[in-house]
Coordinates of C-alpha atoms and ligand atoms in Angstrom, one line a residue:
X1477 CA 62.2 11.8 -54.7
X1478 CA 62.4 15.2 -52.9
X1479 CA 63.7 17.9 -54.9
X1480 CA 65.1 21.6 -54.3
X1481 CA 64.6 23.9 -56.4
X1482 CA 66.8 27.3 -56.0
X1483 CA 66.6 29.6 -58.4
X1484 CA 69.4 32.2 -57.5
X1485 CA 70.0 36.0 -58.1
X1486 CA 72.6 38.5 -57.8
X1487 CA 71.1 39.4 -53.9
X1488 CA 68.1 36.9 -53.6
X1489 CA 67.5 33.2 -54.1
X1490 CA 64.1 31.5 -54.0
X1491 CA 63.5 27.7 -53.0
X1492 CA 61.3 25.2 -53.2
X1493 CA 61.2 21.2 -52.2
X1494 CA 58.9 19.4 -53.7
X1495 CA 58.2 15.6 -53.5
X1496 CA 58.2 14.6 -57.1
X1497 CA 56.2 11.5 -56.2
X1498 CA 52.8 13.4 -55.0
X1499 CA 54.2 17.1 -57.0
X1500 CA 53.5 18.3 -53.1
X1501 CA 55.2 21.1 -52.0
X1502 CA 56.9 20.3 -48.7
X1503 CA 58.4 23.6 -47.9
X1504 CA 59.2 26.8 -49.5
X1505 CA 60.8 30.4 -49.7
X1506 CA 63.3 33.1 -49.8
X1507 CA 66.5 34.4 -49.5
X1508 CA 67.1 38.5 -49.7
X1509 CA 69.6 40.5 -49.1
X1510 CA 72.5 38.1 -49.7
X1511 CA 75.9 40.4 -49.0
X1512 CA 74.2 43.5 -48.0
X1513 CA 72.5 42.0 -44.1
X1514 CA 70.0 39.6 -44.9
X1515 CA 66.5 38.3 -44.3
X1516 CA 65.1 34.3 -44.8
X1517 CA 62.1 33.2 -45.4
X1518 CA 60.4 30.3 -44.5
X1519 CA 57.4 28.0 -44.6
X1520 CA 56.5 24.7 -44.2
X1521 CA 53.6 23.7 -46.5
X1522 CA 53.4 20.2 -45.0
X1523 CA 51.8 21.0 -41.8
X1524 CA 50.4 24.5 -43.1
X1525 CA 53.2 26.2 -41.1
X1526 CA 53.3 30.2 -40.9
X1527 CA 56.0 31.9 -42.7
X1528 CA 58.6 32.6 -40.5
X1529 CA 60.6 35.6 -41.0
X1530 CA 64.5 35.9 -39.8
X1531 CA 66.9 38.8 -40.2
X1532 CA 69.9 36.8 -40.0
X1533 CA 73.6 38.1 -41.2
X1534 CA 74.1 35.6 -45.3
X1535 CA 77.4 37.0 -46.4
X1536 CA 77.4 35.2 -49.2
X1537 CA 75.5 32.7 -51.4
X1538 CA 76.9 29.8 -49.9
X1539 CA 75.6 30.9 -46.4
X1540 CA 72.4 31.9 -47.7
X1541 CA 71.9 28.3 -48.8
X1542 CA 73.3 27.0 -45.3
X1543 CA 71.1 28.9 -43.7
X1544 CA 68.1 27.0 -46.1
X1545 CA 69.5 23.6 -46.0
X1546 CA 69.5 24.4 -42.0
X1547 CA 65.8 25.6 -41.9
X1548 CA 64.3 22.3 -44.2
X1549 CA 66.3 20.0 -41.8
X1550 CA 65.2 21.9 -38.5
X1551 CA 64.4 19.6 -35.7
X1552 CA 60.9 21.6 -34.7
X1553 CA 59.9 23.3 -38.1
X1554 CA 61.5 21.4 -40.7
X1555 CA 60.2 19.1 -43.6
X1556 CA 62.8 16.6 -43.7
X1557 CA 65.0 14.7 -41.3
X1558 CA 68.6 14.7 -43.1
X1559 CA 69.9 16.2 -46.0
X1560 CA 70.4 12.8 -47.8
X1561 CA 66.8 12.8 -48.3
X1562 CA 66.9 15.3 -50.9
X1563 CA 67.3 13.4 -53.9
X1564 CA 68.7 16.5 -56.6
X1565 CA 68.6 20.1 -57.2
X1566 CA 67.2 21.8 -59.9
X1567 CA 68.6 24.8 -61.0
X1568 CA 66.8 27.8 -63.2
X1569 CA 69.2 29.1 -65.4
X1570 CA 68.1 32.4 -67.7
X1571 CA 70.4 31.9 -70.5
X1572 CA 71.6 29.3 -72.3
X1573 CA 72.1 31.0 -75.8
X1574 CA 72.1 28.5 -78.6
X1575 CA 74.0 25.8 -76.7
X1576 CA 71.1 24.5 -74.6
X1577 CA 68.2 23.3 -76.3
X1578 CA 66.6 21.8 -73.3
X1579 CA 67.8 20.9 -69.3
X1580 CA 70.8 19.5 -68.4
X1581 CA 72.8 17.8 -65.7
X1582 CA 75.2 20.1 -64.4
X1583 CA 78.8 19.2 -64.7
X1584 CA 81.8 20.9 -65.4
X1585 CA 82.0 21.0 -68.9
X1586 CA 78.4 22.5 -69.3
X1587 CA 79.1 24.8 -66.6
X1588 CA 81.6 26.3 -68.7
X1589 CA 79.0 26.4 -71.4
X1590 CA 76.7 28.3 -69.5
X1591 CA 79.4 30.7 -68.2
X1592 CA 80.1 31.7 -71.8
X1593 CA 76.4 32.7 -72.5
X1594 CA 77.2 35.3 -69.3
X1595 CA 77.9 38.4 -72.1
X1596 CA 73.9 37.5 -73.0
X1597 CA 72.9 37.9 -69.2
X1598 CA 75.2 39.8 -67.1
X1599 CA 72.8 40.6 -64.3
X1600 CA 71.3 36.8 -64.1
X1601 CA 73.4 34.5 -65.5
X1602 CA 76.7 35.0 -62.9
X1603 CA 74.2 34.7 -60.5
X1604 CA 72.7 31.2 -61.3
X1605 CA 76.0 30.2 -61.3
X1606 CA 77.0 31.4 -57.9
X1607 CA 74.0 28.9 -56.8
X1608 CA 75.0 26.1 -58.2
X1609 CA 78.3 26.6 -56.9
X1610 CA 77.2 27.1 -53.6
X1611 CA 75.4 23.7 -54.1
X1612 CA 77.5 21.9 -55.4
X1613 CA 80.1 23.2 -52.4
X1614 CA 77.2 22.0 -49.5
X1615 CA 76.0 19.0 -51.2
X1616 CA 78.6 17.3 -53.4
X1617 CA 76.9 14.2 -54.1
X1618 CA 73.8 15.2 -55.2
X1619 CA 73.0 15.3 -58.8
X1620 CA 72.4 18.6 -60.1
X1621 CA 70.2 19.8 -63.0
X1622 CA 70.0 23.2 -64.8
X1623 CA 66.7 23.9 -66.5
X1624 CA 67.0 26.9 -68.9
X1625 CA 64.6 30.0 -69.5
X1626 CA 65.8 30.5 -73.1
X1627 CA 65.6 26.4 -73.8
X1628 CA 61.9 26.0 -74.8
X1629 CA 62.6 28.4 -77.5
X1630 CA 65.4 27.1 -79.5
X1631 CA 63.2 25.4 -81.6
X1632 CA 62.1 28.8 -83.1
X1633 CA 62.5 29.0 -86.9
X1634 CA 65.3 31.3 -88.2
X1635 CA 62.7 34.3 -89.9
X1636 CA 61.6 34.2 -86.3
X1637 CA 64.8 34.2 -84.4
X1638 CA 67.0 36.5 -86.7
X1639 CA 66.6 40.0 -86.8
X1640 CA 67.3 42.4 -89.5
X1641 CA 71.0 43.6 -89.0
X1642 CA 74.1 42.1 -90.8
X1643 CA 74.3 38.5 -90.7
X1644 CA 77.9 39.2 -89.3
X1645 CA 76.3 40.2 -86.1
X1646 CA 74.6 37.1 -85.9
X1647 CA 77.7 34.9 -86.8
X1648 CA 80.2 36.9 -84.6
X1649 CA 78.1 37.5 -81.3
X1650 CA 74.7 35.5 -82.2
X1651 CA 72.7 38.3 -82.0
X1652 CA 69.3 37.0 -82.3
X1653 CA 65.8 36.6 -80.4
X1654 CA 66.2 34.0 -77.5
X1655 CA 62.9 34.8 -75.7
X1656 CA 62.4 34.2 -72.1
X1657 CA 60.1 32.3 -69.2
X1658 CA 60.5 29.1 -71.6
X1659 CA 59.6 27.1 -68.4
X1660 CA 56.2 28.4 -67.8
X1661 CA 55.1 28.8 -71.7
X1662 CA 56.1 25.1 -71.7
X1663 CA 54.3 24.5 -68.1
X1664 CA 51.4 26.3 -69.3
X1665 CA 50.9 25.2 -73.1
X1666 CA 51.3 21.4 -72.4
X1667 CA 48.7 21.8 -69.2
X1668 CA 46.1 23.7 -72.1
X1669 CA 46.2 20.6 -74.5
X1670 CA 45.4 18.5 -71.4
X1671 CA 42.4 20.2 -70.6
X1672 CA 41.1 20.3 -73.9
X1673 CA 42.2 16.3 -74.1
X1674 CA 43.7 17.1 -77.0
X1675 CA 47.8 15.7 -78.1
X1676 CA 50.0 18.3 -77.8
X1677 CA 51.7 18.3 -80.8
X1678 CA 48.3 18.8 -82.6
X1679 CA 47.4 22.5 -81.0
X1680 CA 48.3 26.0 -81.8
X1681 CA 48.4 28.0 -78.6
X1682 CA 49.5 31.3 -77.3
X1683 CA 50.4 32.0 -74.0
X1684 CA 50.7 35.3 -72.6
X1685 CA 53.2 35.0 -69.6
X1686 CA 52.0 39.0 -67.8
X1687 CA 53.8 39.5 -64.2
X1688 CA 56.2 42.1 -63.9
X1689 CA 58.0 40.6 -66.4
X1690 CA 55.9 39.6 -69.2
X1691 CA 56.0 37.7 -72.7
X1692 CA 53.9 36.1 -75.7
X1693 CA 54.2 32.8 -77.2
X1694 CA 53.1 31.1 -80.0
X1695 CA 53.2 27.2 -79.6
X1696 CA 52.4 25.8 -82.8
X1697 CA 52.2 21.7 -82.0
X1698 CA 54.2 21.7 -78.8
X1699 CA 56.7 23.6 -80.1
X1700 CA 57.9 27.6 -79.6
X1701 CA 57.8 29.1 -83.1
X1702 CA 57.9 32.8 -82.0
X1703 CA 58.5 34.6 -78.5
X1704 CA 58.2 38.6 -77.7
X1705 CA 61.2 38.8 -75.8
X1706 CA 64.8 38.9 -77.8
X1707 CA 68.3 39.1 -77.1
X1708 CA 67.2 40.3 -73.8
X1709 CA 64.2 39.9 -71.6
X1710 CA 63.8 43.9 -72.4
X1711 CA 62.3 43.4 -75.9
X1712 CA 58.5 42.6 -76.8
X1713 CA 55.5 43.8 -74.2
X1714 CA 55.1 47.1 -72.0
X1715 CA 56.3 45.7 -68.7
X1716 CA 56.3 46.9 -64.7
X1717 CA 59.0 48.9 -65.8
X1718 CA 60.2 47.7 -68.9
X1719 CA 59.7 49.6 -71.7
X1720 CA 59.2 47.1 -73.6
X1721 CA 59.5 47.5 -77.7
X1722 CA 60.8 50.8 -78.8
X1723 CA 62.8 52.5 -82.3
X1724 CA 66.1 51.8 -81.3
X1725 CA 66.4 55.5 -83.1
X1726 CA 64.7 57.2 -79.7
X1727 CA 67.9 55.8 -77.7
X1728 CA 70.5 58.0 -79.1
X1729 CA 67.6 60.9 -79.3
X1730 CA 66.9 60.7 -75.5
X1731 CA 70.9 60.3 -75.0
X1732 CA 71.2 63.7 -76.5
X1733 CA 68.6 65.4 -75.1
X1734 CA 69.0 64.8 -71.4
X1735 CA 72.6 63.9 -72.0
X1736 CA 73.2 60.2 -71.1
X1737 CA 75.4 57.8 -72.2
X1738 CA 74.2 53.9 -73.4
X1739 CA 74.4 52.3 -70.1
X1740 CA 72.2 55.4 -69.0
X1741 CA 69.3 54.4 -71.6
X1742 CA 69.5 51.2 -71.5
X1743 CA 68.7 51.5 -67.6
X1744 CA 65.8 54.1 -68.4
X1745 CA 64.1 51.3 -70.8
X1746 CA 64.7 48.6 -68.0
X1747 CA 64.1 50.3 -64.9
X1748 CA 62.2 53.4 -65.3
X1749 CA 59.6 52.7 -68.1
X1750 CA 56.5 50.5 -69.1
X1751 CA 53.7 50.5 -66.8
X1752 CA 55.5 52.8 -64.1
X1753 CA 57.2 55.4 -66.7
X1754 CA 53.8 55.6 -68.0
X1755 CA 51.4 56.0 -65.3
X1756 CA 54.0 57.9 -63.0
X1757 CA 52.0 55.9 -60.4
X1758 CA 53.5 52.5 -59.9
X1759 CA 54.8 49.2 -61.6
X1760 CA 52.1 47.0 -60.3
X1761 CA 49.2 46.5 -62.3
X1762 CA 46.9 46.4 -59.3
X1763 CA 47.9 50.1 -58.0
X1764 CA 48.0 51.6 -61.7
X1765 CA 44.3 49.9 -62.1
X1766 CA 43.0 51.8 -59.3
X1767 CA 43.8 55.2 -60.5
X1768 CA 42.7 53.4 -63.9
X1769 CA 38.9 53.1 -62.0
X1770 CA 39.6 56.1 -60.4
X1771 CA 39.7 58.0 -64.2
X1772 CA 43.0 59.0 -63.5
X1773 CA 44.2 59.4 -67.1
X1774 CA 47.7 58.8 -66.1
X1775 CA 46.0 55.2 -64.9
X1776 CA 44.0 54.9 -68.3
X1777 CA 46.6 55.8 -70.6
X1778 CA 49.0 53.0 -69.1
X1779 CA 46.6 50.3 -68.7
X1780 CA 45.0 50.7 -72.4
X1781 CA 48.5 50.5 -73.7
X1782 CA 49.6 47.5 -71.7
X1783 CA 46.4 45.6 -73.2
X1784 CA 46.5 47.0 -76.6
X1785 CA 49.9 45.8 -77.3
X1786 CA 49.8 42.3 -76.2
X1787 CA 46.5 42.0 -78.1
X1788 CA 49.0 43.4 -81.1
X1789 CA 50.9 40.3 -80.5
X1790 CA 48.1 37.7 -80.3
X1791 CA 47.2 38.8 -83.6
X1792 CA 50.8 38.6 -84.8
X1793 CA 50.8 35.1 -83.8
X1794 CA 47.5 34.1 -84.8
X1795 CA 48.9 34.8 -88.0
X1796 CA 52.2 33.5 -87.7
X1797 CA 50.6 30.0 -86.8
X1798 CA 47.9 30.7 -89.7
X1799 CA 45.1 30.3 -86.8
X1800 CA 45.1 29.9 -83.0
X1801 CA 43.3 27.4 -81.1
X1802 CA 43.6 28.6 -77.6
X1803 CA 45.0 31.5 -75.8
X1804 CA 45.9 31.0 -72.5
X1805 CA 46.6 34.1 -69.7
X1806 CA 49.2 33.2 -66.5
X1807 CA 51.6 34.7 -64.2
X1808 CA 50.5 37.6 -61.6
X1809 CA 48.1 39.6 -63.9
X1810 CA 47.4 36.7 -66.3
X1811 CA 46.1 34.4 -63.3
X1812 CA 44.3 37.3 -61.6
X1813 CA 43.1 40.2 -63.7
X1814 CA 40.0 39.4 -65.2
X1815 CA 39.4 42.9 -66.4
X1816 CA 42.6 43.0 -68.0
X1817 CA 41.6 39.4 -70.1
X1818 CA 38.3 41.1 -70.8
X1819 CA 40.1 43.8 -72.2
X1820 CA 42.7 42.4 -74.4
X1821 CA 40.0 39.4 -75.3
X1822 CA 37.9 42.6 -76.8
X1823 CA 40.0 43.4 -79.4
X1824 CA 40.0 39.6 -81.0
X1825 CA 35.9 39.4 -81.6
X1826 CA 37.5 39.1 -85.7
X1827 CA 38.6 35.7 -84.2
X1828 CA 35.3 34.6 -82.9
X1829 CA 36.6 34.7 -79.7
X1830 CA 33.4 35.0 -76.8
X1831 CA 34.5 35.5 -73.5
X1832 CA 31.8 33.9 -70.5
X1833 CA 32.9 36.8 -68.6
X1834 CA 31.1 35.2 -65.2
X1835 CA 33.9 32.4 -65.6
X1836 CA 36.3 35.4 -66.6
X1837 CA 36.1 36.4 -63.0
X1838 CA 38.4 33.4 -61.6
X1839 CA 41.5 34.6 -59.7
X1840 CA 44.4 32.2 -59.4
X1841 CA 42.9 28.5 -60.8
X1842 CA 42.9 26.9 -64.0
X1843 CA 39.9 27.2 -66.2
X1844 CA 38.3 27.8 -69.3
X1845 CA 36.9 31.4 -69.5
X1846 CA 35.8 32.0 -73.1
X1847 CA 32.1 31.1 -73.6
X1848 CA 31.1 27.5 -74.9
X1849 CA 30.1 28.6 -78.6
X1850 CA 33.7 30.7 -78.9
X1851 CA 36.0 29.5 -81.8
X1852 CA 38.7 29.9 -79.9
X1853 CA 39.2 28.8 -76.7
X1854 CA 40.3 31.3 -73.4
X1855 CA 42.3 29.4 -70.0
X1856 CA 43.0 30.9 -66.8
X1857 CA 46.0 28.8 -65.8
X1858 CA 48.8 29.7 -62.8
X1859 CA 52.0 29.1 -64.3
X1860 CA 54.0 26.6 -61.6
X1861 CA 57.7 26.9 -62.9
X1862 CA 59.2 25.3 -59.9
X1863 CA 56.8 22.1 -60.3
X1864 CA 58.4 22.1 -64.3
X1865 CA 61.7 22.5 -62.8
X1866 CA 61.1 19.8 -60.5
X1867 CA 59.9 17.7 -63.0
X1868 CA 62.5 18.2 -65.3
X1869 CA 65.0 17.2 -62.9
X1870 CA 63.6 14.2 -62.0
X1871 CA 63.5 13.1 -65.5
X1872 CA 67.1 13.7 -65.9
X1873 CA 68.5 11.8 -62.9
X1874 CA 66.4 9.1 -63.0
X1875 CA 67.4 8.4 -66.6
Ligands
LIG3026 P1 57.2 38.4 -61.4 O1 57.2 36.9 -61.0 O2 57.5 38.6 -62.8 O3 57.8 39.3 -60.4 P2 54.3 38.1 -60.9 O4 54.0 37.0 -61.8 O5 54.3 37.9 -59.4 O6 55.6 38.8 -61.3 O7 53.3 39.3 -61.2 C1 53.3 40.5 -60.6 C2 52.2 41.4 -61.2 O8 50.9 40.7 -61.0 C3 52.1 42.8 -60.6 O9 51.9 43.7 -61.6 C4 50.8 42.7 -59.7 O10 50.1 43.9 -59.6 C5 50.0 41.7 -60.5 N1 49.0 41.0 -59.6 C6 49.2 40.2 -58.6 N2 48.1 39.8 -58.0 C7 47.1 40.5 -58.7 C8 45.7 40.6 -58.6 N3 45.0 39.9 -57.7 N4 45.0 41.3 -59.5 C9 45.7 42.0 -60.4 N5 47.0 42.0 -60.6 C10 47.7 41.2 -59.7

């Protein structure tokens, strides 16, 4: 079955399709610039096309998705011959609160679901949805599934979940630790036990999710028992410009010292801080490395406190699962940073953790990087959260 994948914000909207039959991807890109002029991206993977690059006017989202649905049927560059050869769409979704424990076919009645968890995600959630619409409008009669980011997670115990405010909060507004990129600590975590050969429900893992947006996980036996990320995806890890953890205390002290209101702060800590409020220099890891090997201090300081904390967290978990069997590194820095694993891997020799740093030096494929007499094993392995999504979907409809 061929699957599309769209996963949908407020201005852009990714794609994928995939054939779910031989996981290949058939064609892929983006959307940007939905409502403001617009720009689509496109490439077929069958034939090892170029991308192709159009400004072309997308109004809105349900144009942008014409204009996709348009490019994968094209006569001369596109992957499929009619539309009714793409089976269903898969849909992320960032929030599902507590209602959505794993993916979903989307109908009304769970579409209502998700648009009450919108108050959790205002910036992504209202956008998934606008997606789906869109869908649904161009392509009534193909099944539709939403796979969440928050899903993975919900099997988190409650001392993990709940955090120390009055229970009220939680009852009233569930106020509680969610945690985020559920789909590629999943993705990830089950593809580690396979390369061990060992079952998944009989390994303790954690996965350390580090693009822009970045996140820990401990999977104890197949299952999410603790996240970094909270209520929000703000909470947990020094970011590309997330702050990251923080006392909630310095809010109102920064408020009054450069005279700011909430909404003010709150952007600061999302916008403004973690790698690039630290280093002054940039958000991306590869830019604030080279000042970092430059002995730029404003490089340094950044980079040792990126590592320093997610190593924090590793031992957190390590002790949370009372002993970890594999660590696992993905995402933009996770997959290609070797220094960066060194670095974090250097703080966890208490583990018996060896690194075979000439292994260490892969960029962007799955393997094992600690050393063969290590008690605890190190993986390189690219997350591929369309592929879950895919597969996810396929599950679904074909139940
Ligand atoms: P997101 O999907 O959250 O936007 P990505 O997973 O694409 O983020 O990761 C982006 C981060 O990965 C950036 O900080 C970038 O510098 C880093 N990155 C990408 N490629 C490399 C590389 N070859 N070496 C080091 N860092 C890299």
């Amino acid at each position: 079955m061929n699957v599309l994948v769209i996963n949908c914000g407020s201005s852009s909207l990714k794609y994928q399709v995939i054939d779910s039959e031989t996981e290949e991807v058939l064609a892929k890109g983006l959307c940007e610039r939905i409502g403001i002029d617009g720009r689509l991206v496109y490439q077929n993977k069958k034939n090892g096309g170029e991308k192709e690059v159009s400004e072309v006017a997308m109004p809105t989202h349900k144009q942008a998705i014409q204009l996709v649905l348009d490019a994968i049927v094209n006569p001369k560059t596109g992957v499929l011959k009619d539309l009714s050869e793409i089976g269903a769409v898969g849909h992320r979704v960032v929030h599902g609160g507590e209602k959505f424990a794993s993916s979903t076919i989307l109908n009304e009645e769970v579409l209502k679901a998700v648009e009450e968890c919108n108050d959790l995600a205002p910036l992504h959630n209202p956008a998934n949805l606008i997606g789906i619409r869109a869908c649904q409008e161009l392509m009534p009669n193909v099944p539709m599934v939403g796979v969440f980011d928050t899903a993975f997670h919900q099997t988190m115990p409650e001392k993990a979940y709940l955090y120390g405010i009055d229970y009220d909060y939680y009852e009233k507004y569930k106020i509680r630790r969610y945690g985020f990129h559920g789909t590629s600590h999943s993705y990830v975590s089950k593809r580690a036990a396979e390369m061990l050969g060992k079952p998944y429900d009989q390994v303790k893992t954690i996965v350390c999710h580090l693009g822009n947006g970045a996140s820990v996980c401990a999977v104890e036996n197949g299952k999410s028992v603790d996240t970094s990320m909270g209520l929000t995806p703000l909470e947990g890890l020094i970011m590309g410009t997330r702050s990251g953890n923080i006392d909630p205390g310095a809010m109102e002290y920064l408020a009054k010292k450069e005279n700011l209101n909430l909404e003010q702060v709150v952007q600061i800590l999302n916008k403004k801080s973690g790698l690039e409020g630290l280093s002054h220099i940039s958000s991306d890891l590869r830019d604030v490395r080279s000042a970092a090997e430059e002995g730029k201090p404003e490089g340094i300081r950044a980079l040792e406190a990126f590592c320093y904390h997610i190593a924090k967290y590793i031992g957190a978990y390590t002790a949370a699962m009372n002993g970890v069997d594999v660590i696992c590194f993905t995402a933009g820095i996770g997959e290609n940073a070797g220094g960066i694993r060194s670095k974090i891997c250097n703080y966890l020799g208490y583990l018996g953790l060896k690194m075979d740093e000439e292994a260490n030096k892969v960029e962007g494929e799955e393997r094992i990087i600690s050393a063969a007499d290590s008690k605890v094993t190190v993986m390189c392995i690219p997350t591929n959260e369309e592929l879950a999504i895919a597969r996810e979907t396929v599950a679904l409809v074909t139940k």
